[in-house]
PDB file of C-alpha atoms in Angstrom:
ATOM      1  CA  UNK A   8      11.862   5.469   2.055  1.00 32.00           C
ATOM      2  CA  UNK A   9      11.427   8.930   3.325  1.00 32.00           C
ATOM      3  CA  UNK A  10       8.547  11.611   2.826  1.00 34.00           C
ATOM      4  CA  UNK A  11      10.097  14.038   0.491  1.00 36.00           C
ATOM      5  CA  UNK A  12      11.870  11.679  -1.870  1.00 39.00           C
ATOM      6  CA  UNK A  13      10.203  14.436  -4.617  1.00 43.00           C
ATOM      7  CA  UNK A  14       6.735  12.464  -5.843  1.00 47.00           C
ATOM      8  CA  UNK A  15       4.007  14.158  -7.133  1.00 48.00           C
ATOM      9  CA  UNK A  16       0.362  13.386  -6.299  1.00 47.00           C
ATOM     10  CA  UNK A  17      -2.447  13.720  -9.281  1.00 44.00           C
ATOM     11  CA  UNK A  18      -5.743  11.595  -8.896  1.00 42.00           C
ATOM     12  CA  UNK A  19      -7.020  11.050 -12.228  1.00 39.00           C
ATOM     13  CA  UNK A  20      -9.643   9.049 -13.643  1.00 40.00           C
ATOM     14  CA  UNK A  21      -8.160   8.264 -16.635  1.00 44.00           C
ATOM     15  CA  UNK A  22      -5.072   6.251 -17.013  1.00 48.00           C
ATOM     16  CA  UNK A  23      -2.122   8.232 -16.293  1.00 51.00           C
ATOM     17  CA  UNK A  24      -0.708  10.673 -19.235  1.00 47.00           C
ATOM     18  CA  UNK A  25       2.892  10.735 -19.229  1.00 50.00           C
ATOM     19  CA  UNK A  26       3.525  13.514 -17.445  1.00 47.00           C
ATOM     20  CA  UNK A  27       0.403  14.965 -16.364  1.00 45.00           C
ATOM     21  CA  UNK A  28      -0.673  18.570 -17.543  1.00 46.00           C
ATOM     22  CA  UNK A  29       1.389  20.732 -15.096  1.00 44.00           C
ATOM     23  CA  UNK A  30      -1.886  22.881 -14.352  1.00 41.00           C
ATOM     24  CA  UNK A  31      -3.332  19.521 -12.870  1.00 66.00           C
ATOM     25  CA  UNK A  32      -0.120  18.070 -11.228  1.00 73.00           C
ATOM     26  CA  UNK A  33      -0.010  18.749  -7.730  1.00 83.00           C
ATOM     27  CA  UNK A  34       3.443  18.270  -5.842  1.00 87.00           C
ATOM     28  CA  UNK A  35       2.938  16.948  -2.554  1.00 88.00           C
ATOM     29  CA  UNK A  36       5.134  15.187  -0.214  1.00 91.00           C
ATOM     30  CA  UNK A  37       4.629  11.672   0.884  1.00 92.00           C
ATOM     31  CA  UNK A  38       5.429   9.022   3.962  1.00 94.00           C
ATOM     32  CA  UNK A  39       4.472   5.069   3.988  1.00 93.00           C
ATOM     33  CA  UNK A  40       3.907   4.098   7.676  1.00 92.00           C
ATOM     34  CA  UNK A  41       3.293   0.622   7.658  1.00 89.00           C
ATOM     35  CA  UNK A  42       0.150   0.416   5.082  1.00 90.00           C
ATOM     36  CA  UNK A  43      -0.911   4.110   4.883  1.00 93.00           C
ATOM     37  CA  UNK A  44       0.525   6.192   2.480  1.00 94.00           C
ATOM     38  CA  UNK A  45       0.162   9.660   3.721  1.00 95.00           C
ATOM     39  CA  UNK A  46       0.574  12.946   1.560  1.00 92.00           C
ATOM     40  CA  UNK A  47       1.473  16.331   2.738  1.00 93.00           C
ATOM     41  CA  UNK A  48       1.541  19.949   1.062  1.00 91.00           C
ATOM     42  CA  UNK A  49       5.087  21.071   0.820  1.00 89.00           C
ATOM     43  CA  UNK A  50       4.956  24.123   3.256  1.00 92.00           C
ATOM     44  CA  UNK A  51       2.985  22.074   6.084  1.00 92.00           C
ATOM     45  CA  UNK A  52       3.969  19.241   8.703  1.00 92.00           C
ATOM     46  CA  UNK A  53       0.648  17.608   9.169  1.00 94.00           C
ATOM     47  CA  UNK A  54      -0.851  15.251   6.556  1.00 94.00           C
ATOM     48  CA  UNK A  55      -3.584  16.705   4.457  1.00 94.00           C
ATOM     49  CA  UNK A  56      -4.540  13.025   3.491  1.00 93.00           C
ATOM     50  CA  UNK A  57      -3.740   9.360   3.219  1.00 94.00           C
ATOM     51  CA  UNK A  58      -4.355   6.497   1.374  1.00 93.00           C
ATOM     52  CA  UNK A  59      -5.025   3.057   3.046  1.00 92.00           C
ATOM     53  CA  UNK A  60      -3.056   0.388   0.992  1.00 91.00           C
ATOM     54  CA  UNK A  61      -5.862  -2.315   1.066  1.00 89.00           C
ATOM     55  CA  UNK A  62      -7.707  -3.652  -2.218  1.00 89.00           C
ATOM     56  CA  UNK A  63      -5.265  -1.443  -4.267  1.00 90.00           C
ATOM     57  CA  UNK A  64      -3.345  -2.317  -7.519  1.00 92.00           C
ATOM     58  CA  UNK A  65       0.033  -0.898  -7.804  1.00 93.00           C
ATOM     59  CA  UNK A  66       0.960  -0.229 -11.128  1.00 93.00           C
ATOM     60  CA  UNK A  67       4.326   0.977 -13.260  1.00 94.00           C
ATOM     61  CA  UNK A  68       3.123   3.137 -15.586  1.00 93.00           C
ATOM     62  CA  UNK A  69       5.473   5.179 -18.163  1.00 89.00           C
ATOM     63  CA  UNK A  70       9.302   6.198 -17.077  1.00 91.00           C
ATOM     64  CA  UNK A  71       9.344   7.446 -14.032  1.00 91.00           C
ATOM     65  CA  UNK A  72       5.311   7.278 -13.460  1.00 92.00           C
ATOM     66  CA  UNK A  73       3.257   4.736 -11.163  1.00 93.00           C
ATOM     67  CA  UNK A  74       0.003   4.345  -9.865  1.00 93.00           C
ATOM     68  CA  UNK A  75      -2.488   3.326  -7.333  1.00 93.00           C
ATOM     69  CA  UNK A  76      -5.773   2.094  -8.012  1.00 92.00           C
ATOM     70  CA  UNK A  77      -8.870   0.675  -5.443  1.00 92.00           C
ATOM     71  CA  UNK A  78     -10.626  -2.461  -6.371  1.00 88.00           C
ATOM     72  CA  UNK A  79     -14.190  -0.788  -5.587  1.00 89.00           C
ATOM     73  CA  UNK A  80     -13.491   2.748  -6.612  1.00 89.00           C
ATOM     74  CA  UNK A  81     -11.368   2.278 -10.323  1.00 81.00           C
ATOM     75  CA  UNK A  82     -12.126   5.440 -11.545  1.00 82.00           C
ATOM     76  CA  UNK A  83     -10.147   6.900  -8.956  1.00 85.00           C
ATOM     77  CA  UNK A  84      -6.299   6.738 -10.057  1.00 88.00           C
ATOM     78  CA  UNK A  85      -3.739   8.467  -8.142  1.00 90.00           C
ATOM     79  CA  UNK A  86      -0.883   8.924 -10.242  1.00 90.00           C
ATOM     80  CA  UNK A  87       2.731   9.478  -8.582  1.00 91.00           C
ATOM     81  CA  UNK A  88       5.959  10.659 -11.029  1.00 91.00           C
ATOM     82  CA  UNK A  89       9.355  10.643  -9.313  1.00 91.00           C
ATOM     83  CA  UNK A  90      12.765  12.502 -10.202  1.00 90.00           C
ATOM     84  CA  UNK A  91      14.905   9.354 -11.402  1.00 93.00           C
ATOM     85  CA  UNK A  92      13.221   5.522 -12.459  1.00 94.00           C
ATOM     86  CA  UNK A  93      15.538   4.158  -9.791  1.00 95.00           C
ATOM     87  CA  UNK A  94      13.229   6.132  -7.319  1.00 94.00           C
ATOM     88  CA  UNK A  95       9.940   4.932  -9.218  1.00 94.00           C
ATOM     89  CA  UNK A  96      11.088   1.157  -8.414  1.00 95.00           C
ATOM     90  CA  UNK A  97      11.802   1.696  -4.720  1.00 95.00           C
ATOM     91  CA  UNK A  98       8.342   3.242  -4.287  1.00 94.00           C
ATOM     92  CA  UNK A  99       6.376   0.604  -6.736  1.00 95.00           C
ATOM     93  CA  UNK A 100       8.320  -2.413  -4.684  1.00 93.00           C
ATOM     94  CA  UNK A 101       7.708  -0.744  -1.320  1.00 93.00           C
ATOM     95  CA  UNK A 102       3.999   0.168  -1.598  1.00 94.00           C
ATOM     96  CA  UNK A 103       3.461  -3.209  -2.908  1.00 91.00           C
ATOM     97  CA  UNK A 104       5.178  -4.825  -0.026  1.00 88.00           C
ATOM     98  CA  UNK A 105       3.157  -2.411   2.248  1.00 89.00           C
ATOM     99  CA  UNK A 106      -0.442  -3.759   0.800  1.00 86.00           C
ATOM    100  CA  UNK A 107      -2.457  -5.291   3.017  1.00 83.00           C
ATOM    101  CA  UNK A 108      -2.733  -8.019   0.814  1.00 83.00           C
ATOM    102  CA  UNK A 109       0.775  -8.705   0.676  1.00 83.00           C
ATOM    103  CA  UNK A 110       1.010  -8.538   4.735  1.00 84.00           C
ATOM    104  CA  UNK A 111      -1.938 -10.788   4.569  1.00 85.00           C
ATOM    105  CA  UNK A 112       0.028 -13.499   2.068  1.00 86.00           C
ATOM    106  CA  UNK A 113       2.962 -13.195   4.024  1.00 86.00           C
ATOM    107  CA  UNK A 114       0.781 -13.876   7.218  1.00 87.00           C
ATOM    108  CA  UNK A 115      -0.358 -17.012   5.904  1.00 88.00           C
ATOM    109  CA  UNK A 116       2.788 -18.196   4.210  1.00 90.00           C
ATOM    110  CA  UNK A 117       4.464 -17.625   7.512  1.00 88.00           C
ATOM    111  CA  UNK A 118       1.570 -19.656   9.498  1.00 88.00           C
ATOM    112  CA  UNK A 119       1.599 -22.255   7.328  1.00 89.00           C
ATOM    113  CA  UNK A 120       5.841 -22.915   7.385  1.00 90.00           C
ATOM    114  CA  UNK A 121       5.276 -23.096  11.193  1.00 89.00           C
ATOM    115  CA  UNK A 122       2.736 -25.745  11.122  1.00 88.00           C
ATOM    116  CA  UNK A 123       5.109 -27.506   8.745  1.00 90.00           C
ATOM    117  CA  UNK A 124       7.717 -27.175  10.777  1.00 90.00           C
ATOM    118  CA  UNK A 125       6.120 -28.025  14.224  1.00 88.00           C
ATOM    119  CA  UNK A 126       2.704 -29.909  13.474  1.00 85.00           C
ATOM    120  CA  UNK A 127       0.446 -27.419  15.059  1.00 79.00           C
ATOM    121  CA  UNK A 128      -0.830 -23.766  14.436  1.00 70.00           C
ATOM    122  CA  UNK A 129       0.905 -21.026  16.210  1.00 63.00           C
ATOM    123  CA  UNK A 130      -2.392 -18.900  17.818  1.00 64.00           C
ATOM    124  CA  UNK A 131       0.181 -15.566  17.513  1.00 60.00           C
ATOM    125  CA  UNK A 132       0.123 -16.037  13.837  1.00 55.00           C
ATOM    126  CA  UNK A 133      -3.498 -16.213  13.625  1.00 56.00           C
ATOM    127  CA  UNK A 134      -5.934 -13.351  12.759  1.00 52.00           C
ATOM    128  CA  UNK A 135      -8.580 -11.798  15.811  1.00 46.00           C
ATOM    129  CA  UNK A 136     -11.465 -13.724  14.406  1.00 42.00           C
ATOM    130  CA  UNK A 137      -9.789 -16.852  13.861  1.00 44.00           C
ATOM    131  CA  UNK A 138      -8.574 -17.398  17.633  1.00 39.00           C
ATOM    132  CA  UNK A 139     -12.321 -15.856  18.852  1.00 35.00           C
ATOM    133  CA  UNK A 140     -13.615 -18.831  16.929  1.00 35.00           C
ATOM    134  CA  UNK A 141     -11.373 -21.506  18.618  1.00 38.00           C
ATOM    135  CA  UNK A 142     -11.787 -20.329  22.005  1.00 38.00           C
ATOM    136  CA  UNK A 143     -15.454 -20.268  21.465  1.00 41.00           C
ATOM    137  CA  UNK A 144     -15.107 -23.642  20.381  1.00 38.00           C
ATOM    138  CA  UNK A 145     -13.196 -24.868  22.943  1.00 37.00           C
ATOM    139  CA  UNK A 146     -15.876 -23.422  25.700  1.00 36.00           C
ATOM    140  CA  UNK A 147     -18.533 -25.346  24.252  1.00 34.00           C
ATOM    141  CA  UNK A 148     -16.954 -29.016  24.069  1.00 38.00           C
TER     142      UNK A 148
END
C-alpha cells in the first residue's frame, strides 16, 4: 500500500457516521511503515502525525469506512473512508497485519514451530527481556 491511495482521516468520538459531515472530514494522506501509520496534509511531504498500531482495534465499519480504536483511550476513534470497498479491505487487512499484536502472535507462533521442529528455543526469536533473563540465569548457576 502506498500513501495517497485517497483515505480520509476524521478522529471522532463517536462511532463513525457514514460518511462523516464534510465540514469535519479532513483529507489527509497516509503511509504504513512497519507498525506506524503516518498521516500527511495533502500539499506537504513531512508527516504532521502518526499513529502507533499497538493496543488498537481495527474495525470495518459501513461501505467503504473503517476504523481505529486504542484499548486505553476508546473515545478516541479515527475514522478512515476510501474511494472503492476493494481499497477499504486492503487497508483493514494490512493495518491489522501491521498491529503489534499481530507481529507479536506471529512471533510466538513462529518460536514455538521451531522448538517443534528442533527441540530447543531459537534465542533470535526471542524478545530483549526474555534472553536478558536467561543470560542472567546462566551467570548465576
Amino acid at each position: 500500500l502506498r500513501a495517497g491511495k485517497g483515505l480520509s482521516l476524521c478522529p471522532l468520538s463517536q462511532p463513525c457516521p457514514a460518511p462523516p459531515v464534510p465540514a469535519v472530514l479532513k483529507k489527509r494522506l497516509v503511509k504504513l511503515v512497519v507498525n506506524f501509520l503516518f498521516y500527511f496534509r495533502t500539499d506537504e511531504a513531512e508527516p504532521i502525525g502518526a499513529l502507533l498500531l499497538e493496543h488498537c482495534k481495527i474495525t470495518k465499519e459501513e461501505e467503504n469506512v473503517f476504523s481505529i480504536s486504542f484499548i486505553e483511550e476508546p473515545e478516541r476513534k479515527y475514522c478512515f473512508e476510501c474511494a472503492t470497498e476493494e481499497q477499504c479491505q486492503e487497508w483493514v487487512e494490512a493495518l491489522r497485519r501491521a498491529s503489534y499484536e499481530f507481529l507479536r502472535r506471529s512471533l510466538i507462533f513462529y518460536r514455538n514451530e521451531i522448538q517443534k521442529m528442533t527441540g530447543k528455543v531459537s534465542e533470535s526469536l526471542q524478545g530483549p527481556a526474555q534472553v536478558s533473563l536467561m543470560a542472567l540465569g546462566a551467570s548465576r548457576g
